[in-house]
XYZ file of C-alpha atoms in Angstrom:
575
model
C -7.051 22.707 22.390
C -9.475 22.198 24.183
C -11.053 19.012 25.474
C -14.584 18.878 23.578
C -15.905 14.912 25.774
C -16.516 14.208 29.373
C -16.272 10.545 30.449
C -20.688 10.516 30.223
C -19.974 11.630 26.091
C -17.493 8.742 25.861
C -18.729 6.212 23.450
C -17.356 3.298 25.436
C -19.619 5.276 28.228
C -23.116 3.597 26.027
C -22.026 0.603 27.703
C -20.918 0.936 31.113
C -22.601 3.834 32.415
C -25.882 3.340 32.366
C -27.788 1.767 35.625
C -29.508 -0.535 33.534
C -29.334 -4.276 33.583
C -27.140 -4.577 30.693
C -25.108 -2.185 31.686
C -25.129 -4.459 34.915
C -23.604 -7.225 32.623
C -20.950 -5.734 31.129
C -19.146 -4.320 33.874
C -19.419 -8.152 35.845
C -17.850 -9.404 32.441
C -14.934 -6.793 32.824
C -14.238 -7.763 36.251
C -14.331 -11.775 34.845
C -11.284 -10.726 32.814
C -9.775 -9.466 35.887
C -9.904 -6.105 34.957
C -11.592 -3.817 37.898
C -14.576 -1.977 37.547
C -11.874 1.657 37.817
C -10.096 0.838 35.074
C -12.370 0.434 31.876
C -15.642 2.622 33.768
C -14.983 6.765 32.923
C -12.174 6.023 31.367
C -11.061 6.344 27.365
C -11.100 2.543 26.202
C -8.100 2.421 23.454
C -8.583 -0.290 20.992
C -4.907 -1.736 19.830
C -6.044 -3.609 16.381
C -2.606 -5.492 16.295
C -1.920 -6.719 12.907
C 1.332 -9.784 14.716
C 1.412 -12.480 12.972
C 3.959 -15.813 13.466
C 3.446 -15.686 9.193
C 3.999 -11.750 8.484
C 8.330 -10.928 8.897
C 6.798 -7.161 8.668
C 4.609 -7.635 11.482
C 6.425 -10.283 13.632
C 7.422 -8.096 16.264
C 4.543 -5.808 16.826
C 3.874 -8.651 19.952
C 6.280 -7.245 21.413
C 5.102 -3.123 20.263
C 1.602 -4.130 21.656
C 3.208 -3.516 24.772
C 4.764 -0.180 24.510
C 1.350 1.035 23.072
C -0.199 -0.808 25.772
C 1.850 1.145 29.030
C 1.556 4.575 26.666
C -2.128 5.005 27.104
C -2.398 3.139 31.106
C -0.107 6.457 31.460
C -2.213 8.704 29.565
C -5.581 6.665 32.141
C -6.763 5.055 29.669
C -8.223 1.365 29.429
C -6.281 -0.511 26.457
C -7.769 -3.369 24.565
C -5.150 -5.626 22.215
C -7.717 -7.177 19.058
C -6.194 -9.074 17.003
C -7.544 -8.420 13.159
C -6.171 -9.803 9.760
C -2.219 -9.777 8.919
C -1.820 -9.471 5.086
C 2.388 -10.393 5.013
C 2.806 -10.280 0.794
C 4.866 -12.400 0.964
C 3.425 -16.007 1.972
C -0.655 -14.625 1.030
C -1.579 -16.171 -1.823
C -3.354 -15.674 -4.524
C -2.630 -11.948 -2.935
C -2.830 -9.636 -0.358
C -4.637 -7.425 -2.225
C -7.681 -9.915 -2.346
C -8.234 -9.153 1.619
C -7.522 -5.187 1.731
C -10.965 -5.043 1.534
C -11.605 -7.681 3.987
C -9.158 -5.341 6.750
C -11.174 -2.670 5.849
C -14.773 -4.714 7.295
C -12.762 -5.503 10.077
C -11.811 -2.996 11.221
C -14.702 -0.484 10.402
C -17.578 -3.417 12.501
C -14.635 -4.103 15.220
C -14.774 -0.324 15.586
C -18.287 -0.044 15.557
C -19.391 -3.074 17.313
C -17.311 -3.500 20.966
C -17.429 -0.618 23.255
C -14.330 1.353 21.313
C -13.035 4.911 22.102
C -10.278 5.375 19.484
C -7.969 3.016 18.134
C -3.788 2.876 17.635
C -3.488 0.503 14.226
C -0.600 -1.553 14.056
C 1.037 -2.800 10.656
C 2.741 -1.897 7.685
C 3.231 -4.264 5.248
C 1.756 -3.610 1.906
C -1.788 -3.718 2.685
C -2.299 -3.720 5.583
C -2.357 0.546 5.492
C -4.831 0.909 3.542
C -7.162 -2.245 5.044
C -6.839 -0.574 8.790
C -7.455 3.256 7.606
C -9.527 2.502 4.682
C -11.952 0.960 7.754
C -10.876 3.804 10.805
C -12.383 6.240 8.202
C -15.553 4.585 7.797
C -15.971 3.885 11.382
C -14.391 7.309 11.736
C -13.784 7.432 15.283
C -9.932 8.725 17.292
C -7.385 6.128 14.865
C -3.395 6.861 14.899
C -1.023 4.635 13.264
C 1.269 3.336 14.062
C 4.042 2.083 11.421
C 5.872 -1.275 11.879
C 9.629 0.028 10.596
C 11.396 -1.036 7.768
C 14.279 -3.963 8.116
C 17.778 -3.025 9.057
C 19.579 -2.560 5.466
C 21.575 -5.301 3.518
C 24.898 -6.250 2.251
C 26.277 -8.390 0.676
C 29.760 -9.220 -0.165
C 29.611 -4.933 0.281
C 26.965 -4.680 -1.912
C 23.872 -3.082 -0.497
C 21.001 -6.032 -0.770
C 17.381 -4.232 -0.775
C 14.417 -6.596 0.098
C 12.541 -7.092 -3.907
C 14.293 -5.474 -5.667
C 16.879 -7.573 -5.457
C 15.184 -10.829 -5.327
C 14.189 -10.301 -8.869
C 17.752 -8.678 -9.886
C 19.779 -12.427 -8.130
C 16.860 -14.390 -9.517
C 17.968 -13.050 -13.238
C 21.887 -13.198 -12.543
C 21.509 -16.694 -11.837
C 18.302 -17.703 -14.164
C 21.567 -16.355 -16.785
C 24.219 -18.178 -15.239
C 25.328 -14.738 -13.187
C 25.263 -16.402 -10.456
C 25.332 -19.715 -8.262
C 23.210 -21.820 -6.592
C 25.578 -21.366 -3.340
C 25.785 -17.829 -4.076
C 21.921 -17.403 -4.522
C 21.683 -20.098 -1.125
C 24.100 -17.104 0.323
C 22.113 -14.234 -0.399
C 18.817 -16.052 0.396
C 20.348 -15.704 4.563
C 21.323 -12.719 4.587
C 19.674 -9.702 2.989
C 16.737 -9.734 5.024
C 18.395 -9.387 8.618
C 15.591 -8.337 10.618
C 11.704 -7.922 10.929
C 9.794 -5.118 9.159
C 8.743 -3.985 6.465
C 11.049 -3.788 3.389
C 13.881 -2.041 3.378
C 13.143 -0.268 -0.525
C 10.873 2.597 -1.095
C 8.483 -0.599 -2.127
C 4.714 -0.109 -1.332
C 5.168 -1.056 2.450
C 7.400 2.397 3.109
C 5.824 4.689 0.380
C 1.567 4.168 2.640
C 3.369 4.438 5.940
C 5.047 7.957 4.405
C 1.265 8.983 2.406
C -0.209 8.038 5.807
C 2.494 10.487 7.727
C 1.963 12.862 4.620
C -2.209 12.610 5.563
C -1.279 13.245 9.321
C -2.347 9.730 10.752
C 1.524 9.196 12.230
C 3.382 11.135 15.335
C 5.993 13.771 13.226
C 8.532 11.092 12.081
C 7.125 8.086 13.236
C 7.138 6.358 9.138
C 11.140 5.996 8.464
C 12.332 4.522 12.208
C 13.910 0.761 11.884
C 11.883 -1.931 13.755
C 14.808 -2.913 15.339
C 15.833 0.749 16.572
C 15.334 1.483 20.356
C 13.269 4.562 18.806
C 10.360 2.282 17.799
C 8.789 0.916 21.247
C 9.220 4.404 22.419
C 7.148 5.667 19.334
C 5.085 2.981 19.257
C 4.468 4.589 23.481
C 4.169 7.850 22.643
C 1.382 6.740 19.805
C -0.879 5.084 23.400
C -0.039 8.442 24.636
C -1.166 10.729 21.671
C -4.300 8.254 20.993
C -6.047 8.746 24.499
C -5.674 12.864 24.371
C -7.181 12.461 20.633
C -10.481 10.590 22.328
C -10.677 13.358 24.844
C -10.250 15.797 21.472
C -12.445 14.189 19.649
C -9.701 13.760 16.674
C -11.827 11.520 13.985
C -10.615 11.340 10.868
C -13.197 13.785 8.966
C -11.302 16.617 10.807
C -7.804 15.480 9.911
C -8.287 13.891 5.757
C -9.403 16.673 3.709
C -8.850 17.126 0.127
C -5.581 19.732 0.830
C -3.790 16.060 2.820
C -4.954 14.016 0.215
C -3.322 16.889 -2.239
C -0.226 16.560 -0.303
C 0.042 12.826 -0.313
C 0.124 12.871 -4.319
C 2.986 15.266 -4.235
C 4.412 12.967 -2.218
C 4.211 9.874 -3.670
C 5.662 11.278 -6.322
C 8.888 12.995 -4.856
C 9.032 9.879 -3.139
C 10.029 7.369 -6.387
C 6.430 5.471 -4.639
C 5.568 2.577 -5.648
C 2.304 2.169 -8.390
C 0.968 -0.066 -6.111
C -0.109 3.758 -4.377
C -2.172 5.014 -7.404
C -4.873 2.104 -6.001
C -4.561 1.992 -2.535
C -4.825 6.509 -2.305
C -7.754 6.914 -4.501
C -9.706 4.214 -2.433
C -8.593 5.155 0.648
C -10.054 9.407 -0.313
C -12.472 7.614 -1.786
C -13.771 6.138 1.997
C -13.357 9.798 3.034
C -15.564 10.779 0.289
C -12.651 12.872 -1.453
C -12.944 12.022 -5.270
C -9.241 11.321 -6.713
C -8.448 11.008 -10.370
C -5.692 9.219 -11.902
C -4.181 12.430 -13.493
C -3.960 13.721 -9.975
C -1.148 11.444 -9.767
C 0.019 12.152 -13.578
C 0.045 16.026 -12.873
C 2.228 15.629 -9.394
C 4.631 13.879 -11.212
C 4.670 16.288 -14.336
C 5.349 18.434 -11.598
C 7.684 17.042 -9.187
C 10.428 15.184 -9.553
C 12.197 12.352 -7.522
C 14.421 13.054 -4.648
C 14.182 9.845 -2.722
C 17.648 8.326 -3.511
C 16.099 4.870 -2.722
C 15.658 1.682 -4.256
C 13.856 0.861 -6.523
C 14.511 4.789 -9.171
C 18.021 5.131 -6.247
C 20.419 3.374 -4.600
C 20.369 3.769 -0.605
C 17.525 1.794 1.726
C 15.019 2.872 4.454
C 17.839 2.928 7.097
C 18.986 5.633 5.634
C 16.451 7.776 5.083
C 15.594 7.612 8.606
C 19.212 8.728 8.939
C 18.796 12.036 6.551
C 15.890 13.219 8.394
C 12.856 11.204 7.381
C 9.735 12.693 6.151
C 9.662 15.172 8.468
C 12.815 16.125 6.238
C 11.550 15.279 2.784
C 8.622 17.864 3.661
C 10.403 20.589 4.913
C 12.259 20.015 1.059
C 9.002 20.341 -0.555
C 6.721 22.494 1.695
C 6.260 25.496 -1.185
C 4.467 22.755 -3.311
C 2.514 21.167 0.015
C -1.009 22.838 1.818
C 0.552 23.243 5.330
C -2.038 24.120 6.419
C -3.389 20.637 6.482
C -4.380 19.010 10.076
C -3.116 16.262 11.676
C -3.839 13.426 14.162
C -1.509 15.867 16.926
C -3.161 18.734 17.167
C -0.978 21.415 14.390
C -0.786 21.600 11.295
C 0.811 19.737 8.889
C 3.744 23.128 8.551
C 3.329 23.543 12.351
C 5.099 19.166 12.636
C 7.821 20.124 9.329
C 8.941 23.436 11.674
C 12.769 22.999 12.559
C 13.075 19.854 9.934
C 16.622 19.326 8.987
C 17.624 17.610 5.850
C 21.072 15.482 6.976
C 22.388 13.538 3.988
C 21.304 15.131 0.780
C 22.820 12.556 -0.943
C 19.400 10.532 0.502
C 16.614 13.605 0.268
C 18.003 15.488 -3.028
C 17.454 18.934 -3.543
C 14.943 19.772 -6.041
C 17.402 20.878 -8.422
C 19.969 17.560 -8.389
C 16.728 14.529 -8.628
C 17.665 10.701 -8.371
C 16.277 10.616 -12.146
C 14.815 13.524 -14.626
C 12.086 10.698 -15.373
C 8.438 11.005 -13.594
C 7.640 8.724 -10.794
C 4.717 8.221 -12.426
C 2.856 8.720 -15.846
C -0.973 7.811 -16.642
C -0.872 6.328 -19.712
C -4.637 6.340 -22.185
C -5.098 4.538 -25.876
C -7.273 2.386 -27.546
C -5.727 -0.482 -25.196
C -5.981 1.161 -21.726
C -9.349 3.749 -22.318
C -9.277 3.895 -18.602
C -5.835 4.688 -17.915
C -2.771 2.725 -17.171
C 0.302 2.936 -15.002
C 4.257 3.298 -15.629
C 6.735 4.150 -13.276
C 9.159 5.992 -15.787
C 11.805 6.879 -13.262
C 11.932 2.348 -12.282
C 12.300 1.950 -16.738
C 14.296 1.999 -19.333
C 14.944 5.008 -21.023
C 15.179 3.549 -24.596
C 12.350 1.611 -24.037
C 9.790 5.009 -23.019
C 8.671 5.546 -26.941
C 8.366 1.662 -28.818
C 6.746 -0.250 -30.911
C 6.993 -3.881 -31.469
C 5.227 -6.550 -31.404
C 2.995 -8.753 -28.987
C 3.117 -11.870 -27.196
C 0.412 -12.655 -25.283
C -0.020 -15.097 -22.334
C -3.707 -15.276 -20.809
C -2.784 -16.740 -17.350
C 0.020 -16.710 -15.271
C 0.365 -20.500 -14.518
C 0.511 -20.599 -18.982
C 3.368 -17.068 -19.058
C 5.413 -19.575 -16.159
C 4.851 -22.545 -18.159
C 6.682 -21.117 -21.640
C 8.630 -18.083 -21.287
C 11.624 -20.162 -21.305
C 10.489 -22.311 -23.931
C 13.214 -22.098 -27.346
C 10.741 -21.561 -29.733
C 9.395 -18.366 -28.237
C 8.887 -15.930 -31.485
C 10.377 -13.634 -28.235
C 13.741 -10.934 -29.052
C 14.482 -7.264 -27.577
C 11.191 -5.517 -29.632
C 9.068 -8.091 -28.370
C 5.505 -6.560 -26.463
C 5.242 -9.173 -23.242
C 1.329 -9.341 -22.213
C 0.033 -10.948 -19.059
C -3.265 -10.711 -18.841
C -6.296 -11.872 -16.646
C -4.663 -11.171 -14.250
C -6.820 -8.255 -12.887
C -8.719 -7.131 -10.126
C -11.364 -9.939 -10.873
C -9.342 -12.359 -13.611
C -6.361 -12.425 -10.707
C -8.475 -12.770 -8.512
C -6.991 -9.893 -6.588
C -4.808 -8.280 -9.311
C -1.931 -10.298 -8.595
C 1.455 -7.977 -8.298
C 2.507 -10.178 -11.139
C 3.720 -7.261 -13.565
C 7.213 -7.429 -13.323
C 7.005 -10.454 -15.831
C 9.395 -12.438 -15.968
C 11.924 -12.360 -18.596
C 13.076 -14.916 -20.783
C 16.048 -17.088 -19.803
C 17.356 -16.541 -23.984
C 16.825 -13.234 -23.632
C 18.956 -12.687 -20.257
C 21.471 -15.191 -21.375
C 22.836 -12.621 -24.669
C 22.180 -10.009 -21.288
C 19.146 -8.210 -22.074
C 17.892 -7.486 -19.288
C 14.649 -5.554 -19.988
C 11.267 -5.509 -22.348
C 8.661 -3.406 -22.941
C 6.237 -5.782 -20.146
C 2.392 -5.034 -20.075
C -0.604 -6.374 -18.262
C -4.053 -5.586 -15.846
C -1.911 -6.941 -13.091
C 0.232 -4.935 -10.407
C 3.460 -4.578 -9.447
C 6.013 -4.777 -6.163
C 7.157 -1.371 -5.007
C 10.321 -2.226 -5.196
C 10.705 -4.520 -8.736
C 12.027 -2.384 -11.193
C 11.954 -2.360 -15.410
C 9.408 -1.241 -18.071
C 6.531 -2.610 -16.916
C 2.735 -1.242 -18.390
C 0.185 -1.745 -14.921
C -3.141 -1.394 -14.638
C -4.562 -1.811 -17.173
C -8.412 -0.602 -17.129
C -10.473 -1.855 -17.927
C -9.416 -5.222 -16.948
C -9.435 -8.106 -20.074
C -11.389 -10.512 -17.674
C -14.488 -7.951 -17.737
C -13.569 -6.911 -21.058
C -11.476 -4.608 -21.455
C -9.573 -4.055 -24.745
C -6.438 -5.610 -23.276
C -8.896 -9.322 -24.109
C -9.141 -8.838 -27.600
C -5.417 -7.834 -27.819
C -3.555 -10.790 -30.052
C 0.066 -12.547 -30.182
C 1.418 -10.322 -33.179
C -0.477 -7.324 -33.196
C 1.891 -4.427 -32.876
C 1.855 -2.497 -29.639
C 3.188 1.353 -29.581
C 3.857 2.856 -26.160
C 3.964 6.837 -26.310
C 5.277 7.926 -22.895
C 5.800 11.785 -23.483
C 2.800 11.850 -25.080
C 1.093 9.426 -22.367
C -0.336 6.759 -25.046
C -1.103 3.300 -24.886
C -2.512 1.710 -28.540
C -2.871 -1.165 -30.177
C -2.732 -0.888 -34.046
C -5.562 -2.811 -34.905
C -8.978 -1.313 -37.175
C -11.943 -0.943 -35.083
C -13.592 -3.101 -37.458
C -11.603 -5.643 -36.816
C -11.905 -4.836 -33.110
C -16.183 -4.882 -33.316
C -15.288 -8.785 -34.827
C -13.220 -9.730 -31.591
C -15.357 -8.545 -29.454
C -18.222 -10.225 -30.863
C -16.180 -13.089 -30.797
C -15.340 -12.356 -26.865
C -16.912 -14.434 -24.220
C -16.418 -13.750 -20.289
C -14.459 -16.809 -18.587
C -16.094 -18.064 -15.628
C -15.872 -17.046 -12.380
C -13.513 -18.425 -10.256
C -15.533 -18.295 -6.811
C -19.261 -20.001 -6.641
C -19.405 -19.003 -3.044
C -18.171 -17.067 0.599
C -16.015 -14.083 0.549
C -14.224 -15.244 -3.315
C -17.252 -14.865 -4.646
C -18.332 -10.971 -2.581
C -15.076 -9.908 -4.252
C -15.753 -11.392 -7.589
C -18.473 -8.859 -7.397
C -18.141 -5.626 -5.851
C -14.329 -5.535 -6.502
C -14.338 -1.505 -8.803
C -11.479 -1.543 -11.259
C -7.680 0.123 -10.653
C -8.765 3.659 -11.239
C -11.325 3.224 -8.647
C -9.520 1.685 -6.216
C -10.135 -1.808 -6.604
C -12.662 -1.144 -2.796
C -15.998 -3.408 -2.606
C -18.289 -0.806 -4.406
C -20.910 -1.139 -1.740
C -18.636 0.673 0.666
C -18.415 3.497 -0.875
C -21.621 4.324 -1.783
C -24.715 4.504 1.304
C -26.030 5.913 4.027
C -23.278 6.074 7.270
C -23.574 3.040 8.675
C -25.438 3.826 12.537
C -24.161 2.865 15.917
C -24.850 -0.278 16.975
C -28.418 -0.099 19.894
C -27.668 -1.144 23.337
C -30.210 -2.629 25.239
């Protein structure tokens, strides 16, 4: 690709290259920090947006990786500047990282806009970090490349494969059911997460980085490189080198993300057996690029493309195995007849050319199309009088016998009430119950926490019952499993029909027919509607108040309404 820019056309030249007092002051301050004038004037200024944090185990190694990125930038003739950004480590941040995904997106957009930046390397990987970084970058629209944090190493305990998140819930339920001692649990706690990096299952982190690669924003094969592998810093250095060339070529996100690349990402989500969170994030990311994406696209893709990636929670392997099997390029090659191979990528080549020659080295980890991991689809979108705007279920991680079910609802209005009462011996609950949590959506949570894998009552676990139908307006960790109906929209907190459901009502789930209904007469629902009053707001001020006022519902991606509409933000004036 021929270079389209000269040094005087760089965005940073507006700060540094003019012959006026303001540019003089900018160059002066650059030299105050110890940089030579020749290092930053006339060279692409590359931001290393680093979400490193000592309270984010997924990102704790990124301080070192930023140095590798820096090497690549300098080698290619760019000027690197490291800019810290909010680190959304899923486990530690409360009430949920989803509350802050949009804040990270705002931070990234405004960092890139307000400073003399020509291009950026986005460093992250934990769940909400990936979409947050990219949403901000899409809105700003200067050249960016995503450098994924990488998954942690495989885990084992007493000869059994252990996947982060998936087995956390499994072993905890075994402990609560009396099948695991306290000493055993402590042993698992210390051995199951062996290195820095994102969850090694096909949870939200690996799903979203895989989709980012599918969309064309990573180097080929970057997604699955383990965080602790020596190939990872080498990949980081290559990211630094490539972004400099992208700046000269003016290869902006608006030239990379297209309706075709979004369709490819939806198809790949199904084949991954990916996290249900991907539905929300991909809808939001597409909207930032001006591309409309409906829930139905995910349902249609899942009907068409089976789960091929044999990784927990739907399968039996981990991300390190996916890496050695050929990683995402191998999966894309296997799906090539149902992808648009002309979709562009940050490599400057089409998707088809970037995966040319990719091979799968383990057909058990990345299954052929005629031998899927499960016959059940990765996603199903349900509608009915409980979810007129849609709800999502993951049949590939659910119990087959529960996918057509009728049962009596037991309803909890908030997570604290559920936690306090789930093991009450007097709770009227059995294997046929539909366990319901509401008040956990985007506004109600607040932030739509990952509470959707509702805890199983201890009494049922002691009977050997490990799954019942569970329903909420919350999300669920992509590492979890079970017959969980999620993202019920509109949520209860804003007056969705879930707010009208009562304990004792019959609920009907029919996944083959994509239905979710409560068997309550319309006149009775109208009576309940008239009695319903909106809950009080969680926040009286600050970011939380802004979130409650402006967040959209799950089917629209939970972005802020004012970030998905309006004219483009102008470049800052430099006086």
